[in-house]
PDB file of N, CA, C and O in Angstrom:
ATOM      1  N   MET A 190     -30.745   8.076  -9.765  1.00  0.00           N
ATOM      2  CA  MET A 190     -29.304   7.748  -9.540  1.00  0.00           C
ATOM      3  C   MET A 190     -28.557   8.366 -10.560  1.00  0.00           C
ATOM      4  O   MET A 190     -29.016   8.501 -11.815  1.00  0.00           O
ATOM      5  N   SER A 191     -27.256   8.600 -10.312  1.00  0.00           N
ATOM      6  CA  SER A 191     -26.404   9.446 -11.208  1.00  0.00           C
ATOM      7  C   SER A 191     -25.603   8.485 -12.077  1.00  0.00           C
ATOM      8  O   SER A 191     -25.234   7.276 -11.446  1.00  0.00           O
ATOM      9  N   ASP A 192     -25.167   8.806 -13.205  1.00  0.00           N
ATOM     10  CA  ASP A 192     -24.531   7.923 -14.219  1.00  0.00           C
ATOM     11  C   ASP A 192     -22.983   8.322 -13.930  1.00  0.00           C
ATOM     12  O   ASP A 192     -22.224   7.728 -14.804  1.00  0.00           O
ATOM     13  N   SER A 193     -22.513   9.216 -13.206  1.00  0.00           N
ATOM     14  CA  SER A 193     -21.172   9.643 -13.106  1.00  0.00           C
ATOM     15  C   SER A 193     -20.293   8.521 -12.463  1.00  0.00           C
ATOM     16  O   SER A 193     -20.654   7.679 -11.809  1.00  0.00           O
ATOM     17  N   ASN A 194     -19.021   8.516 -12.900  1.00  0.00           N
ATOM     18  CA  ASN A 194     -18.029   7.530 -12.482  1.00  0.00           C
ATOM     19  C   ASN A 194     -17.322   8.090 -11.380  1.00  0.00           C
ATOM     20  O   ASN A 194     -16.879   9.045 -11.290  1.00  0.00           O
ATOM     21  N   MET A 195     -17.530   7.275 -10.355  1.00  0.00           N
ATOM     22  CA  MET A 195     -16.819   7.699  -8.990  1.00  0.00           C
ATOM     23  C   MET A 195     -15.469   6.920  -8.622  1.00  0.00           C
ATOM     24  O   MET A 195     -15.005   6.781  -7.574  1.00  0.00           O
ATOM     25  N   GLY A 196     -14.893   6.389 -10.063  1.00  0.00           N
ATOM     26  CA  GLY A 196     -13.619   5.650  -9.701  1.00  0.00           C
ATOM     27  C   GLY A 196     -12.400   6.605  -9.656  1.00  0.00           C
ATOM     28  O   GLY A 196     -12.608   7.900  -9.672  1.00  0.00           O
ATOM     29  N   MET A 197     -11.261   6.100  -9.464  1.00  0.00           N
ATOM     30  CA  MET A 197      -9.888   6.928  -9.259  1.00  0.00           C
ATOM     31  C   MET A 197      -9.190   6.890 -10.574  1.00  0.00           C
ATOM     32  O   MET A 197      -9.337   5.713 -11.288  1.00  0.00           O
ATOM     33  N   THR A 198      -8.487   7.855 -10.855  1.00  0.00           N
ATOM     34  CA  THR A 198      -7.533   7.625 -11.903  1.00  0.00           C
ATOM     35  C   THR A 198      -6.378   6.899 -11.568  1.00  0.00           C
ATOM     36  O   THR A 198      -6.225   6.566 -10.286  1.00  0.00           O
ATOM     37  N   ASP A 199      -5.529   6.642 -12.416  1.00  0.00           N
ATOM     38  CA  ASP A 199      -4.395   5.758 -12.253  1.00  0.00           C
ATOM     39  C   ASP A 199      -3.437   6.560 -11.119  1.00  0.00           C
ATOM     40  O   ASP A 199      -2.878   6.026 -10.250  1.00  0.00           O
ATOM     41  N   LYS A 200      -3.343   7.833 -11.413  1.00  0.00           N
ATOM     42  CA  LYS A 200      -2.555   8.655 -10.617  1.00  0.00           C
ATOM     43  C   LYS A 200      -3.083   8.716  -9.131  1.00  0.00           C
ATOM     44  O   LYS A 200      -2.323   8.837  -8.202  1.00  0.00           O
ATOM     45  N   GLN A 201      -4.292   8.893  -9.064  1.00  0.00           N
ATOM     46  CA  GLN A 201      -4.961   8.852  -7.622  1.00  0.00           C
ATOM     47  C   GLN A 201      -4.661   7.559  -7.026  1.00  0.00           C
ATOM     48  O   GLN A 201      -4.463   7.649  -5.803  1.00  0.00           O
ATOM     49  N   PHE A 202      -4.833   6.404  -7.711  1.00  0.00           N
ATOM     50  CA  PHE A 202      -4.783   5.231  -7.083  1.00  0.00           C
ATOM     51  C   PHE A 202      -3.320   4.941  -6.593  1.00  0.00           C
ATOM     52  O   PHE A 202      -3.020   4.635  -5.582  1.00  0.00           O
ATOM     53  N   ASN A 203      -2.357   5.491  -7.481  1.00  0.00           N
ATOM     54  CA  ASN A 203      -0.844   5.115  -6.998  1.00  0.00           C
ATOM     55  C   ASN A 203      -0.491   6.032  -5.924  1.00  0.00           C
ATOM     56  O   ASN A 203       0.155   5.744  -5.035  1.00  0.00           O
ATOM     57  N   GLY A 204      -1.184   7.286  -5.699  1.00  0.00           N
ATOM     58  CA  GLY A 204      -1.026   8.251  -4.631  1.00  0.00           C
ATOM     59  C   GLY A 204      -1.586   7.654  -3.504  1.00  0.00           C
ATOM     60  O   GLY A 204      -0.821   7.535  -2.320  1.00  0.00           O
ATOM     61  N   PHE A 205      -2.771   6.890  -3.428  1.00  0.00           N
ATOM     62  CA  PHE A 205      -3.236   6.069  -2.393  1.00  0.00           C
ATOM     63  C   PHE A 205      -2.466   5.048  -1.942  1.00  0.00           C
ATOM     64  O   PHE A 205      -2.284   4.863  -0.884  1.00  0.00           O
ATOM     65  N   ILE A 206      -1.875   4.359  -2.949  1.00  0.00           N
ATOM     66  CA  ILE A 206      -1.028   2.989  -2.584  1.00  0.00           C
ATOM     67  C   ILE A 206       0.138   3.644  -1.958  1.00  0.00           C
ATOM     68  O   ILE A 206       0.525   3.091  -0.799  1.00  0.00           O
ATOM     69  N   ARG A 207       0.798   4.910  -2.471  1.00  0.00           N
ATOM     70  CA  ARG A 207       1.924   5.317  -1.819  1.00  0.00           C
ATOM     71  C   ARG A 207       1.646   5.690  -0.073  1.00  0.00           C
ATOM     72  O   ARG A 207       2.569   5.624   0.667  1.00  0.00           O
ATOM     73  N   PHE A 208       0.434   6.398  -0.255  1.00  0.00           N
ATOM     74  CA  PHE A 208       0.173   6.792   1.389  1.00  0.00           C
ATOM     75  C   PHE A 208       0.100   5.576   2.273  1.00  0.00           C
ATOM     76  O   PHE A 208       0.615   5.644   3.223  1.00  0.00           O
ATOM     77  N   ILE A 209      -0.640   4.488   1.798  1.00  0.00           N
ATOM     78  CA  ILE A 209      -0.695   3.387   2.562  1.00  0.00           C
ATOM     79  C   ILE A 209       0.617   2.534   2.712  1.00  0.00           C
ATOM     80  O   ILE A 209       1.078   2.199   3.816  1.00  0.00           O
ATOM     81  N   LEU A 210       1.297   2.520   1.817  1.00  0.00           N
ATOM     82  CA  LEU A 210       2.833   2.061   1.785  1.00  0.00           C
ATOM     83  C   LEU A 210       3.640   2.649   2.768  1.00  0.00           C
ATOM     84  O   LEU A 210       4.330   2.059   3.573  1.00  0.00           O
ATOM     85  N   ASP A 211       3.683   3.992   2.806  1.00  0.00           N
ATOM     86  CA  ASP A 211       4.470   4.759   3.756  1.00  0.00           C
ATOM     87  C   ASP A 211       4.044   4.563   5.126  1.00  0.00           C
ATOM     88  O   ASP A 211       5.050   4.252   5.989  1.00  0.00           O
ATOM     89  N   ASP A 212       2.784   4.450   5.380  1.00  0.00           N
ATOM     90  CA  ASP A 212       2.374   4.007   6.857  1.00  0.00           C
ATOM     91  C   ASP A 212       2.685   2.615   7.255  1.00  0.00           C
ATOM     92  O   ASP A 212       3.252   2.475   8.311  1.00  0.00           O
ATOM     93  N   ILE A 213       2.684   1.817   6.207  1.00  0.00           N
ATOM     94  CA  ILE A 213       2.945   0.380   6.686  1.00  0.00           C
ATOM     95  C   ILE A 213       4.448   0.331   6.980  1.00  0.00           C
ATOM     96  O   ILE A 213       4.780  -0.527   7.869  1.00  0.00           O
ATOM     97  N   THR A 214       5.315   1.018   6.052  1.00  0.00           N
ATOM     98  CA  THR A 214       6.579   1.025   6.344  1.00  0.00           C
ATOM     99  C   THR A 214       7.091   1.508   7.772  1.00  0.00           C
ATOM    100  O   THR A 214       7.910   1.040   8.348  1.00  0.00           O
ATOM    101  N   GLU A 215       6.323   2.559   8.182  1.00  0.00           N
ATOM    102  CA  GLU A 215       6.561   3.045   9.571  1.00  0.00           C
ATOM    103  C   GLU A 215       6.230   2.061  10.569  1.00  0.00           C
ATOM    104  O   GLU A 215       7.071   1.930  11.604  1.00  0.00           O
ATOM    105  N   VAL A 216       5.126   1.477  10.341  1.00  0.00           N
ATOM    106  CA  VAL A 216       4.709   0.365  11.498  1.00  0.00           C
ATOM    107  C   VAL A 216       5.775  -1.006  11.345  1.00  0.00           C
ATOM    108  O   VAL A 216       6.318  -1.278  12.442  1.00  0.00           O
ATOM    109  N   ILE A 217       6.231  -1.283  10.070  1.00  0.00           N
ATOM    110  CA  ILE A 217       7.223  -2.269  10.087  1.00  0.00           C
ATOM    111  C   ILE A 217       8.435  -1.987  10.857  1.00  0.00           C
ATOM    112  O   ILE A 217       9.128  -2.672  11.708  1.00  0.00           O
ATOM    113  N   ASP A 218       8.997  -0.629  10.591  1.00  0.00           N
ATOM    114  CA  ASP A 218      10.246  -0.173  11.397  1.00  0.00           C
ATOM    115  C   ASP A 218       9.975  -0.276  13.062  1.00  0.00           C
ATOM    116  O   ASP A 218      10.857  -0.384  13.642  1.00  0.00           O
ATOM    117  N   ALA A 219       8.683  -0.071  13.432  1.00  0.00           N
ATOM    118  CA  ALA A 219       8.576   0.170  14.735  1.00  0.00           C
ATOM    119  C   ALA A 219       8.361  -1.333  15.519  1.00  0.00           C
ATOM    120  O   ALA A 219       8.420  -1.535  16.686  1.00  0.00           O
ATOM    121  N   LEU A 220       8.089  -2.259  14.626  1.00  0.00           N
ATOM    122  CA  LEU A 220       7.792  -3.707  15.156  1.00  0.00           C
ATOM    123  C   LEU A 220       9.104  -4.531  15.351  1.00  0.00           C
ATOM    124  O   LEU A 220      10.102  -4.516  14.658  1.00  0.00           O
ATOM    125  N   ALA A 221       8.832  -5.320  16.476  1.00  0.00           N
ATOM    126  CA  ALA A 221       9.971  -6.332  16.808  1.00  0.00           C
ATOM    127  C   ALA A 221       9.680  -7.432  15.812  1.00  0.00           C
ATOM    128  O   ALA A 221       8.719  -7.576  15.254  1.00  0.00           O
ATOM    129  N   GLU A 222      10.954  -8.149  15.556  1.00  0.00           N
ATOM    130  CA  GLU A 222      10.841  -9.312  14.519  1.00  0.00           C
ATOM    131  C   GLU A 222       9.708 -10.308  15.125  1.00  0.00           C
ATOM    132  O   GLU A 222       9.543 -10.480  16.234  1.00  0.00           O
ATOM    133  N   GLY A 223       8.862 -10.723  14.094  1.00  0.00           N
ATOM    134  CA  GLY A 223       8.057 -11.651  14.395  1.00  0.00           C
ATOM    135  C   GLY A 223       6.983 -11.886  13.135  1.00  0.00           C
ATOM    136  O   GLY A 223       7.197 -11.430  12.229  1.00  0.00           O
ATOM    137  N   LYS A 224       6.059 -12.825  13.340  1.00  0.00           N
ATOM    138  CA  LYS A 224       5.187 -13.135  12.266  1.00  0.00           C
ATOM    139  C   LYS A 224       4.344 -11.989  11.697  1.00  0.00           C
ATOM    140  O   LYS A 224       4.094 -11.760  10.650  1.00  0.00           O
ATOM    141  N   GLU A 225       3.877 -11.065  12.699  1.00  0.00           N
ATOM    142  CA  GLU A 225       3.144  -9.772  12.351  1.00  0.00           C
ATOM    143  C   GLU A 225       4.153  -8.945  11.397  1.00  0.00           C
ATOM    144  O   GLU A 225       3.752  -8.450  10.371  1.00  0.00           O
ATOM    145  N   LYS A 226       5.484  -8.762  11.736  1.00  0.00           N
ATOM    146  CA  LYS A 226       6.326  -7.909  10.904  1.00  0.00           C
ATOM    147  C   LYS A 226       6.519  -8.707   9.552  1.00  0.00           C
ATOM    148  O   LYS A 226       6.444  -7.848   8.534  1.00  0.00           O
ATOM    149  N   GLU A 227       6.670  -9.905   9.567  1.00  0.00           N
ATOM    150  CA  GLU A 227       6.838 -10.766   8.141  1.00  0.00           C
ATOM    151  C   GLU A 227       5.699 -10.525   7.466  1.00  0.00           C
ATOM    152  O   GLU A 227       5.711 -10.216   6.192  1.00  0.00           O
ATOM    153  N   LYS A 228       4.363 -10.516   7.995  1.00  0.00           N
ATOM    154  CA  LYS A 228       3.246 -10.355   7.237  1.00  0.00           C
ATOM    155  C   LYS A 228       3.169  -8.980   6.642  1.00  0.00           C
ATOM    156  O   LYS A 228       2.808  -8.917   5.390  1.00  0.00           O
ATOM    157  N   LEU A 229       3.354  -7.976   7.364  1.00  0.00           N
ATOM    158  CA  LEU A 229       3.443  -6.621   6.871  1.00  0.00           C
ATOM    159  C   LEU A 229       4.523  -6.487   5.901  1.00  0.00           C
ATOM    160  O   LEU A 229       4.243  -5.622   4.842  1.00  0.00           O
ATOM    161  N   LYS A 230       5.510  -6.997   5.940  1.00  0.00           N
ATOM    162  CA  LYS A 230       6.671  -6.821   4.851  1.00  0.00           C
ATOM    163  C   LYS A 230       5.980  -7.479   3.579  1.00  0.00           C
ATOM    164  O   LYS A 230       6.329  -6.927   2.357  1.00  0.00           O
ATOM    165  N   LYS A 231       5.294  -8.448   3.630  1.00  0.00           N
ATOM    166  CA  LYS A 231       4.698  -9.169   2.437  1.00  0.00           C
ATOM    167  C   LYS A 231       3.708  -8.170   1.826  1.00  0.00           C
ATOM    168  O   LYS A 231       3.626  -8.030   0.608  1.00  0.00           O
ATOM    169  N   VAL A 232       2.904  -7.586   2.665  1.00  0.00           N
ATOM    170  CA  VAL A 232       1.876  -6.655   2.269  1.00  0.00           C
ATOM    171  C   VAL A 232       2.675  -5.383   1.505  1.00  0.00           C
ATOM    172  O   VAL A 232       2.430  -4.895   0.351  1.00  0.00           O
ATOM    173  N   ALA A 233       3.640  -4.929   2.232  1.00  0.00           N
ATOM    174  CA  ALA A 233       4.416  -3.697   1.561  1.00  0.00           C
ATOM    175  C   ALA A 233       5.077  -4.075   0.245  1.00  0.00           C
ATOM    176  O   ALA A 233       4.848  -3.451  -0.708  1.00  0.00           O
ATOM    177  N   ASN A 234       5.601  -5.293   0.197  1.00  0.00           N
ATOM    178  CA  ASN A 234       6.162  -5.819  -1.014  1.00  0.00           C
ATOM    179  C   ASN A 234       5.187  -5.967  -2.250  1.00  0.00           C
ATOM    180  O   ASN A 234       5.341  -5.495  -3.380  1.00  0.00           O
ATOM    181  N   ASN A 235       3.874  -6.408  -1.790  1.00  0.00           N
ATOM    182  CA  ASN A 235       2.861  -6.508  -2.832  1.00  0.00           C
ATOM    183  C   ASN A 235       2.379  -5.143  -3.260  1.00  0.00           C
ATOM    184  O   ASN A 235       2.144  -4.930  -4.453  1.00  0.00           O
ATOM    185  N   LEU A 236       2.212  -4.098  -2.369  1.00  0.00           N
ATOM    186  CA  LEU A 236       1.965  -2.559  -2.665  1.00  0.00           C
ATOM    187  C   LEU A 236       3.084  -2.011  -3.682  1.00  0.00           C
ATOM    188  O   LEU A 236       2.698  -1.606  -4.616  1.00  0.00           O
ATOM    189  N   GLN A 237       4.272  -2.468  -3.342  1.00  0.00           N
ATOM    190  CA  GLN A 237       5.464  -1.816  -4.080  1.00  0.00           C
ATOM    191  C   GLN A 237       5.341  -2.410  -5.574  1.00  0.00           C
ATOM    192  O   GLN A 237       5.565  -1.756  -6.554  1.00  0.00           O
ATOM    193  N   GLN A 238       4.930  -3.796  -5.621  1.00  0.00           N
ATOM    194  CA  GLN A 238       4.909  -4.382  -6.845  1.00  0.00           C
ATOM    195  C   GLN A 238       3.742  -3.605  -7.848  1.00  0.00           C
ATOM    196  O   GLN A 238       3.812  -3.382  -9.051  1.00  0.00           O
ATOM    197  N   ILE A 239       2.712  -3.296  -7.155  1.00  0.00           N
ATOM    198  CA  ILE A 239       1.519  -2.565  -7.804  1.00  0.00           C
ATOM    199  C   ILE A 239       2.052  -1.268  -8.482  1.00  0.00           C
ATOM    200  O   ILE A 239       1.918  -0.706  -9.527  1.00  0.00           O
ATOM    201  N   LEU A 240       2.922  -0.589  -7.648  1.00  0.00           N
ATOM    202  CA  LEU A 240       3.449   0.703  -8.338  1.00  0.00           C
ATOM    203  C   LEU A 240       4.388   0.466  -9.328  1.00  0.00           C
ATOM    204  O   LEU A 240       4.479   1.516 -10.131  1.00  0.00           O
ATOM    205  N   GLU A 241       5.089  -0.531  -9.322  1.00  0.00           N
ATOM    206  CA  GLU A 241       6.056  -0.615 -10.319  1.00  0.00           C
ATOM    207  C   GLU A 241       5.643  -1.305 -11.700  1.00  0.00           C
ATOM    208  O   GLU A 241       6.161  -1.153 -12.672  1.00  0.00           O
ATOM    209  N   ASP A 242       4.326  -1.878 -11.562  1.00  0.00           N
ATOM    210  CA  ASP A 242       3.664  -2.452 -12.720  1.00  0.00           C
ATOM    211  C   ASP A 242       3.196  -1.504 -13.531  1.00  0.00           C
ATOM    212  O   ASP A 242       2.974  -0.217 -13.447  1.00  0.00           O
TER     213      ASP A 242
END
């Protein structure tokens, strides 16, 4: 077994979060109003908070 660290740097993690947030935003824009859209908005807001912290 290797002792190498397979984790992400902060920069890589933030890039990953931005990638996901961009895709979620596209889906939010395409959805009609409803529970699913509100839930995705909450997820997007939580991801945005991660980037801002």
